[in-house]
Short mmCIF file of C-alpha atoms in Angstrom, two decimals:
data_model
loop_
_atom_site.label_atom_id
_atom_site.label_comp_id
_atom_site.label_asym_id
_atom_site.label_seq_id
_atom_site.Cartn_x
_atom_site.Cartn_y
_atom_site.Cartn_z
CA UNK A 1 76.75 133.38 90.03
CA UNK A 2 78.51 136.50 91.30
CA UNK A 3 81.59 135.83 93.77
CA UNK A 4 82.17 138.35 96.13
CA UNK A 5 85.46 140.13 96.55
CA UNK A 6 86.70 138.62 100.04
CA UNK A 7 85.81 135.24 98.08
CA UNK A 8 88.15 136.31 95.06
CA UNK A 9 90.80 137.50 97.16
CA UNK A 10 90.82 134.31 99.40
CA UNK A 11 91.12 132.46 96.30
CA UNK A 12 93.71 134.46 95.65
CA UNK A 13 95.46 133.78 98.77
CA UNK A 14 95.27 130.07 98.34
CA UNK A 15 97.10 129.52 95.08
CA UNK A 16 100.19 132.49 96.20
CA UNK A 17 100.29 129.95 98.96
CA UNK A 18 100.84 126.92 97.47
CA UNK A 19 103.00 128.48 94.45
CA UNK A 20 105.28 130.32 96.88
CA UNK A 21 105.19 126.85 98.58
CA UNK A 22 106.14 124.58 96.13
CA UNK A 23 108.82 127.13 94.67
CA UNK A 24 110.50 126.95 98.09
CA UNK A 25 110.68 123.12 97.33
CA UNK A 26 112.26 123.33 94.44
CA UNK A 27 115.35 124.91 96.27
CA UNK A 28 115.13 122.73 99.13
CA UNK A 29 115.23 119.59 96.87
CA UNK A 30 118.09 120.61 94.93
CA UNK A 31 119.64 121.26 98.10
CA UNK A 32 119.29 117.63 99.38
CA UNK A 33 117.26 118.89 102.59
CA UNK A 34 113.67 117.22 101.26
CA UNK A 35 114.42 113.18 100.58
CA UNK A 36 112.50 111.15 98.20
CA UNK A 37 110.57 112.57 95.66
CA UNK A 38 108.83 115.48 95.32
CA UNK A 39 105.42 115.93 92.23
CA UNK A 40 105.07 119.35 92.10
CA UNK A 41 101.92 120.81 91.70
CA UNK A 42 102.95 124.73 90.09
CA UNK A 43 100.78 125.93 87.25
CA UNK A 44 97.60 123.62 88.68
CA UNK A 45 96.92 125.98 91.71
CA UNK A 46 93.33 126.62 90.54
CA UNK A 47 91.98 123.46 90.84
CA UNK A 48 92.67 123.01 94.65
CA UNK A 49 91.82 126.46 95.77
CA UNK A 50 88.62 126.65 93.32
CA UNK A 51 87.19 123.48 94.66
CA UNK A 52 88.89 123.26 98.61
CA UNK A 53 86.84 126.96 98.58
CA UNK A 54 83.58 125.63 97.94
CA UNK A 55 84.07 123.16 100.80
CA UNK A 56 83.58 122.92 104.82
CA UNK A 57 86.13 122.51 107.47
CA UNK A 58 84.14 119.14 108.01
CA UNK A 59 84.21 117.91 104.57
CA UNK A 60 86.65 115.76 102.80
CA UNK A 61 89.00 115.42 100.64
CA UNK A 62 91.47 112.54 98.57
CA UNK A 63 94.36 113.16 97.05
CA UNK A 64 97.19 112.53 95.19
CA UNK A 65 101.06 112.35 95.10
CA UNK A 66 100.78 115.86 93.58
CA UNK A 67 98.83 117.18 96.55
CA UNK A 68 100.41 119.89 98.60
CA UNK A 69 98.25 122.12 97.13
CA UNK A 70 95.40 120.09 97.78
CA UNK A 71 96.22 120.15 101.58
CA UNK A 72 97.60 123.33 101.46
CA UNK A 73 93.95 124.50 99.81
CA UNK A 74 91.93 122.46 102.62
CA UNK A 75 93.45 124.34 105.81
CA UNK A 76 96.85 122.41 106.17
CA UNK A 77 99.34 124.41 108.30
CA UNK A 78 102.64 124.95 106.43
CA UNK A 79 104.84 123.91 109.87
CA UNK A 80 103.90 120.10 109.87
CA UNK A 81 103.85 120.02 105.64
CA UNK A 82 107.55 121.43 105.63
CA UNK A 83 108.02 119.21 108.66
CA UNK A 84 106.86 116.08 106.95
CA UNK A 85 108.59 117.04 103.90
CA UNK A 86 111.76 116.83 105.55
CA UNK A 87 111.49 113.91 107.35
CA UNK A 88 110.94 114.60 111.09
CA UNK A 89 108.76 113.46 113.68
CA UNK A 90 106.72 116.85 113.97
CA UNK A 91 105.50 116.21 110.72
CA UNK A 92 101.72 115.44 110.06
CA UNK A 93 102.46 111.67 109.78
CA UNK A 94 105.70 112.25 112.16
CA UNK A 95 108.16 112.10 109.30
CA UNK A 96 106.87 109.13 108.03
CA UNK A 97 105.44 109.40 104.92
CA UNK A 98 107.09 112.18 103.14
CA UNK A 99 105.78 114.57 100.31
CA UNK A 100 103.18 112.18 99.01
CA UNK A 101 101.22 111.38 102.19
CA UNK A 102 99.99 113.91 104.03
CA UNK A 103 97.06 114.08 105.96
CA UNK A 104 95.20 115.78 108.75
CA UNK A 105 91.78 113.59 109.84
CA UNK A 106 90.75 116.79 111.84
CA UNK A 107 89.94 118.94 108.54
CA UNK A 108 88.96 116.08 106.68
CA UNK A 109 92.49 115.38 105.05
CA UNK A 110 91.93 111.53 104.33
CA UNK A 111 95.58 111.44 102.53
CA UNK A 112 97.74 111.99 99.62
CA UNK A 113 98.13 108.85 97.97
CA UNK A 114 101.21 107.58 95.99
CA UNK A 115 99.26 105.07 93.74
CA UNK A 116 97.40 106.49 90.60
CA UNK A 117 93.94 105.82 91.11
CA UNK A 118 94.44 105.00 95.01
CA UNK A 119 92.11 108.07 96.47
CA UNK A 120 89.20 107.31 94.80
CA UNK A 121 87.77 103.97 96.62
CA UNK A 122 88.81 105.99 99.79
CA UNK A 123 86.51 108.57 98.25
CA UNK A 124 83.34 106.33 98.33
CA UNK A 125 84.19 104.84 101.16
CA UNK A 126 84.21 108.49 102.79
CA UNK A 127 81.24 109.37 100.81
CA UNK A 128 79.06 105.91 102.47
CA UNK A 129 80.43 106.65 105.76
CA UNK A 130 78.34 110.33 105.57
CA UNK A 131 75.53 108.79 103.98
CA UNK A 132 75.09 105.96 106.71
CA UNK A 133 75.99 108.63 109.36
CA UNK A 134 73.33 110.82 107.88
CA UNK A 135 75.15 113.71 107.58
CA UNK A 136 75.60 116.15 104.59
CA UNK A 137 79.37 116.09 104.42
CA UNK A 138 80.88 116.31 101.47
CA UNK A 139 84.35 114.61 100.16
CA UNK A 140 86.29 116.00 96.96
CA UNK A 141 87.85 113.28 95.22
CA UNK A 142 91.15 114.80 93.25
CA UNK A 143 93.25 112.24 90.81
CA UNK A 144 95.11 112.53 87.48
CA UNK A 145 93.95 111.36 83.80
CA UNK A 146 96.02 108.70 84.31
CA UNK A 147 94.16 106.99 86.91
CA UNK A 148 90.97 107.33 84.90
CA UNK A 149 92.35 104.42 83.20
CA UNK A 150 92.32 102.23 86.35
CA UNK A 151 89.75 99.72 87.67
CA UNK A 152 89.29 101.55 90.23
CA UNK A 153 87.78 104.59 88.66
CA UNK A 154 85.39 102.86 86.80
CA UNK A 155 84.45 100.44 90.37
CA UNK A 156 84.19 103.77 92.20
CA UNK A 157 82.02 106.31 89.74
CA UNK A 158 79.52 103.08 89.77
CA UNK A 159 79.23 102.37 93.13
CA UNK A 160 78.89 106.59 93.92
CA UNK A 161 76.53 107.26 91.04
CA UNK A 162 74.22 103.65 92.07
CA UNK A 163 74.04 104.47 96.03
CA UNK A 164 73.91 108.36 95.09
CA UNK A 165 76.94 109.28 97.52
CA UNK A 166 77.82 112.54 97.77
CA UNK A 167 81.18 112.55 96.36
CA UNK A 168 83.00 115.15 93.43
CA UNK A 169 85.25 113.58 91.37
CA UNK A 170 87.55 116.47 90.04
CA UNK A 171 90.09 114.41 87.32
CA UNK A 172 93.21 117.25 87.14
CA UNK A 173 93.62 116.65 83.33
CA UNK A 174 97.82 117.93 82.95
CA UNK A 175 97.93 116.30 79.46
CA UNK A 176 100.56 113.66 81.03
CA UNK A 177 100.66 110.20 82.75
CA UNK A 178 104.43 111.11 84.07
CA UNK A 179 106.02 111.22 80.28
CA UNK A 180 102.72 109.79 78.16
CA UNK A 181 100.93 112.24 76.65
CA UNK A 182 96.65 111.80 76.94
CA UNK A 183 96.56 111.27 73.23
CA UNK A 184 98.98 107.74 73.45
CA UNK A 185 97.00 106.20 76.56
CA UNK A 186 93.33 107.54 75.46
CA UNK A 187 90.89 107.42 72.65
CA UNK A 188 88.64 110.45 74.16
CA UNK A 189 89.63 114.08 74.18
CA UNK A 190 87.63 114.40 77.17
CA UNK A 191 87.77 112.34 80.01
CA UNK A 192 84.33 114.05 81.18
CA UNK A 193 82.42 111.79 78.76
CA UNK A 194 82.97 108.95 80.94
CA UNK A 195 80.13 110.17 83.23
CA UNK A 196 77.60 109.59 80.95
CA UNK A 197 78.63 106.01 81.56
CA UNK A 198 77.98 106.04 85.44
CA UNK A 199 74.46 108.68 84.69
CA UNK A 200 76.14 111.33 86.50
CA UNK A 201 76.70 114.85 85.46
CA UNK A 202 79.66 115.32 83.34
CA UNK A 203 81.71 118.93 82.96
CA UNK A 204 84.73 120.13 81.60
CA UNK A 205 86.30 123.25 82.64
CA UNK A 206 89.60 125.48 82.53
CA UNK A 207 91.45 124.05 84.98
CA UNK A 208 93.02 127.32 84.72
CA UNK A 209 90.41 129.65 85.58
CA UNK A 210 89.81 129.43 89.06
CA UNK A 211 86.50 131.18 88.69
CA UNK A 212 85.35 128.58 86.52
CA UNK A 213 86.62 126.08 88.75
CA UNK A 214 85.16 127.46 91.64
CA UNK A 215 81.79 128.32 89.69
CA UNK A 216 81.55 124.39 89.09
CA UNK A 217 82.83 123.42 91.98
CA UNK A 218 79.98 125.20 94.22
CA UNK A 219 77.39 123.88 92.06
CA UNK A 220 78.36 120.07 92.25
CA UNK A 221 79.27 120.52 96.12
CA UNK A 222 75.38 121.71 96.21
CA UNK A 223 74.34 118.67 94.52
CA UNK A 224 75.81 116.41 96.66
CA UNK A 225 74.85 118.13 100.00
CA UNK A 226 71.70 117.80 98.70
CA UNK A 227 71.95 113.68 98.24
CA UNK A 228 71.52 114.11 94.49
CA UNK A 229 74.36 111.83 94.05
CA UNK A 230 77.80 112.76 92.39
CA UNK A 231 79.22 114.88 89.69
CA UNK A 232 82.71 114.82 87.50
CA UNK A 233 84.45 117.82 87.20
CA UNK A 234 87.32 117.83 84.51
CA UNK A 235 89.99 120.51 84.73
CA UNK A 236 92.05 120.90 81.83
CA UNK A 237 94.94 122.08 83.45
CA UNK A 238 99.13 121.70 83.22
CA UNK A 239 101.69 120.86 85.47
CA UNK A 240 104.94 122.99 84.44
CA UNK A 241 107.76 121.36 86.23
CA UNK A 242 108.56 117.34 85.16
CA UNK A 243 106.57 114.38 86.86
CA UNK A 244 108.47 115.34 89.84
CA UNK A 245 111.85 117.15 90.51
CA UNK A 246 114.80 115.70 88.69
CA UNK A 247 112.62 114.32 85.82
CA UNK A 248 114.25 115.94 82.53
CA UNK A 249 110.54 116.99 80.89
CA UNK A 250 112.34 119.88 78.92
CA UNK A 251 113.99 119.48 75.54
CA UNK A 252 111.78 117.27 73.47
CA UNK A 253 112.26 114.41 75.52
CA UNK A 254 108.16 114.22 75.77
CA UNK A 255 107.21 117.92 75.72
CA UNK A 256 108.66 120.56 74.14
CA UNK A 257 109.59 123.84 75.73
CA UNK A 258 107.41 125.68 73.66
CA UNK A 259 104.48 123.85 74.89
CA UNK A 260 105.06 124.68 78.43
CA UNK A 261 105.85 128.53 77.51
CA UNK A 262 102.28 128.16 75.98
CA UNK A 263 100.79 127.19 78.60
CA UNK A 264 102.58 129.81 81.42
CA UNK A 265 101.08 132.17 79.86
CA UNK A 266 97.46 131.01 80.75
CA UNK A 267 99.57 131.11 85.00
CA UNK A 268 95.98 131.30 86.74
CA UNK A 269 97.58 133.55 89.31
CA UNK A 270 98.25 135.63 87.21
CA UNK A 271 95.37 135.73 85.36
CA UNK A 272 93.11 136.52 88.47
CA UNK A 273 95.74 138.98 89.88
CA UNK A 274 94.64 141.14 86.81
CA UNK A 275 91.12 140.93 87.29
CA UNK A 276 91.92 141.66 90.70
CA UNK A 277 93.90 145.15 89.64
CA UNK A 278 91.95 145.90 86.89
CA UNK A 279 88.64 145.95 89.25
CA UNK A 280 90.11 147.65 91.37
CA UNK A 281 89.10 145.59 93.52
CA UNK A 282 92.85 144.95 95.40
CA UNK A 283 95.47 147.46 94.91
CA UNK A 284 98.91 146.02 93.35
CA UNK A 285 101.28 147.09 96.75
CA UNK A 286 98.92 144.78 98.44
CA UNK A 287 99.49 141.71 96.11
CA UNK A 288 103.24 142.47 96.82
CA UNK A 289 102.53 142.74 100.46
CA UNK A 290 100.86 139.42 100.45
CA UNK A 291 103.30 137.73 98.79
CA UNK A 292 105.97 138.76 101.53
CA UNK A 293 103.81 137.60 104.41
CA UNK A 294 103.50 134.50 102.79
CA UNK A 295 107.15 134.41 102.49
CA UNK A 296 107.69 134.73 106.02
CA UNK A 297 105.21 132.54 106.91
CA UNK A 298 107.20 129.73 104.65
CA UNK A 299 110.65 130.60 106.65
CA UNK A 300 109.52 129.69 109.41
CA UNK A 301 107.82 126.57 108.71
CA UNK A 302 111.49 125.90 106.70
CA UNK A 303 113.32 127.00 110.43
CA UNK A 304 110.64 124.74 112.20
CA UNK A 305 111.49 121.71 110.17
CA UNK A 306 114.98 122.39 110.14
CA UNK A 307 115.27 122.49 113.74
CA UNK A 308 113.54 119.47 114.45
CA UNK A 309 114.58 116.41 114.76
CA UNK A 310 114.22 112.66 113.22
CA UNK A 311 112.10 110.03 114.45
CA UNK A 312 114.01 107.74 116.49
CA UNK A 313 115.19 104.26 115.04
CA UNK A 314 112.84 102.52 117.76
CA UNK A 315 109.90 103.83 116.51
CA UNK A 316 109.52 102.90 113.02
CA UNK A 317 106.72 100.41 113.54
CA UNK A 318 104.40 102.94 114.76
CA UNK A 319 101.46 103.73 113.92
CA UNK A 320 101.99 101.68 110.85
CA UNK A 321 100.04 98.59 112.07
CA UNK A 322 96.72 98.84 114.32
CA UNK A 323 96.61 97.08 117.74
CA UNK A 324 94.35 95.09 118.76
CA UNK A 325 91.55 97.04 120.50
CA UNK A 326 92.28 100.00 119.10
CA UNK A 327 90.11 102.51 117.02
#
């Protein structure tokens, strides 16, 4: 399958965004301006903007407490993220729920989720709803190789695979439950191999590659649109900063520095950037022109959030419990 070159440079586009993003987050943090925590998501850019390409404004998507660029790949805007981030009411869940909770019902954002394994019932259950609605949406399940450990990966492949719900599970394999390496908390290499369990289609690709991703991505969207039931899509990919900001990763206390050297030098953006350049298909003062706009674009969402203000004290059981009556 050829991808055309708007398509590449979109894709492109996407993963500058959420890089730029999340490296602006790293400064904020340190600065004490974003409380709580904060799972970074740099180095895994292809994954979200190979499969959030592939989908409609109208289709869903799950994810996880590493999912700006998730959100950031399915059409969030970067006022309310930075917003949210920082704890004020003109955040997307009004300052609320922080980094790991974003969501947006109008482009299908069904939630970041702070429990391993949490997004994928939420998944099916988004998956039924389109089936009994009779409609061809689509919902992209994201989650970690972790959470393919749970219950609730094994309840929700089942029930997806047995009612034929179009749902794509895409497992972001980054090597690491927070400090465990794959190898102590799994007997498989590939996590992939679980689908033959559930007799769905199975796939492993370079998380890394965002062609790849996409490539895969497109087909198992297809297949679901088409009510041939779901697919699993693993992306062997890497997450270079610690479990989240402030975690101590580097050193040897579970991964060397060498490792993640090895592994910045497979940086997807980079990677497409060149095949970008070398086709001549962008030219390289573009790239840099890009990057600036995005720049600007993340000062003032940073200005936004900075100048508004907290949620008051009176409403912090909003929105948290439904009333009776209401929809």
């Amino acid at each position: 399958m050829d991808i055309k070159n708007d398509r590449l440079c979109g894709l492109y586009t996407t993963m500058l965004k959420i890089r730029l993003f999340e490296e602006r987050i790293i400064d904020l943090y340190a600065r004490g301006m974003v409380p709580g925590l904060a799972h970074l998501y740099i180095g895994e850019e292809a994954v979200a903007a190979g499969v959030c390409a592939t989908l409609r404004e109208d289709d869903y998507i799950t994810s996880t407490h590493r999912g700006h660029g998730h959100v950031i790949a399915k059409g969030a805007e970067l006022n309310p993220m930075m917003a949210e981030l920082f704890g004020k009411k003109s955040g997307y869940c009004k300052g609320k729920g922080g980094s790991m909770h974003i969501a947006d019902m109008a482009i299908g954002i069904l939630g970041a989720n702070g429990i391993a394994g949490g997004g994928l019932p939420i998944a099916v259950g988004a998956g039924m709803s389109a089936k009994w609605r009779g409609t061809d949406q689509v919902t992209a399940c994201f989650f970690g190789d972790g959470s393919s450990n749970n219950g609730t990966f094994h309840e929700s492949l089942n029930l997806a695979s047995l009612h034929k719900l179009p749902v794509v599970f895409v497992c972001e394999n980054n090597g690491y439950g927070i400090s465990v390496s794959q190898e102590m908390h799994q007997p498989i290499k590939d996590i992939a191999i679980r689908a033959i369990g559930f007799d769905m289609p199975g796939v492993v690709v370079d998380g890394n590659d965002v062609i790849e991703v996409y490539k895969e991505a497109e087909k198992a969207v297809r297949r679901a649109r088409a009510k041939e039931g779901p697919t699993l899509i693993e992306c062997k990919t890497y997450r270079w900063r610690g479990h989240h900001e402030g975690d101590p990763n580097q050193g040897g206390r579970y991964r060397t520095k060498e490792e993640i050297e090895a592994w910045k030098e497979k940086d997807p953006i980079k990677r497409l950037a060149q095949k970008l350049i070398v086709e001549k298909i962008i030219l390289k003062k573009r790239l840099t022109a890009l990057e600036q706009e995005i720049n600007e674009e993340i000062d003032r969402a940073v200005d936004f959030a900075d100048k508004s203000a907290f949620p008051a004290m009176e409403a912090l059981y909003e929105d948290v419990y439904v009333q009776e009556g209401e929809k």
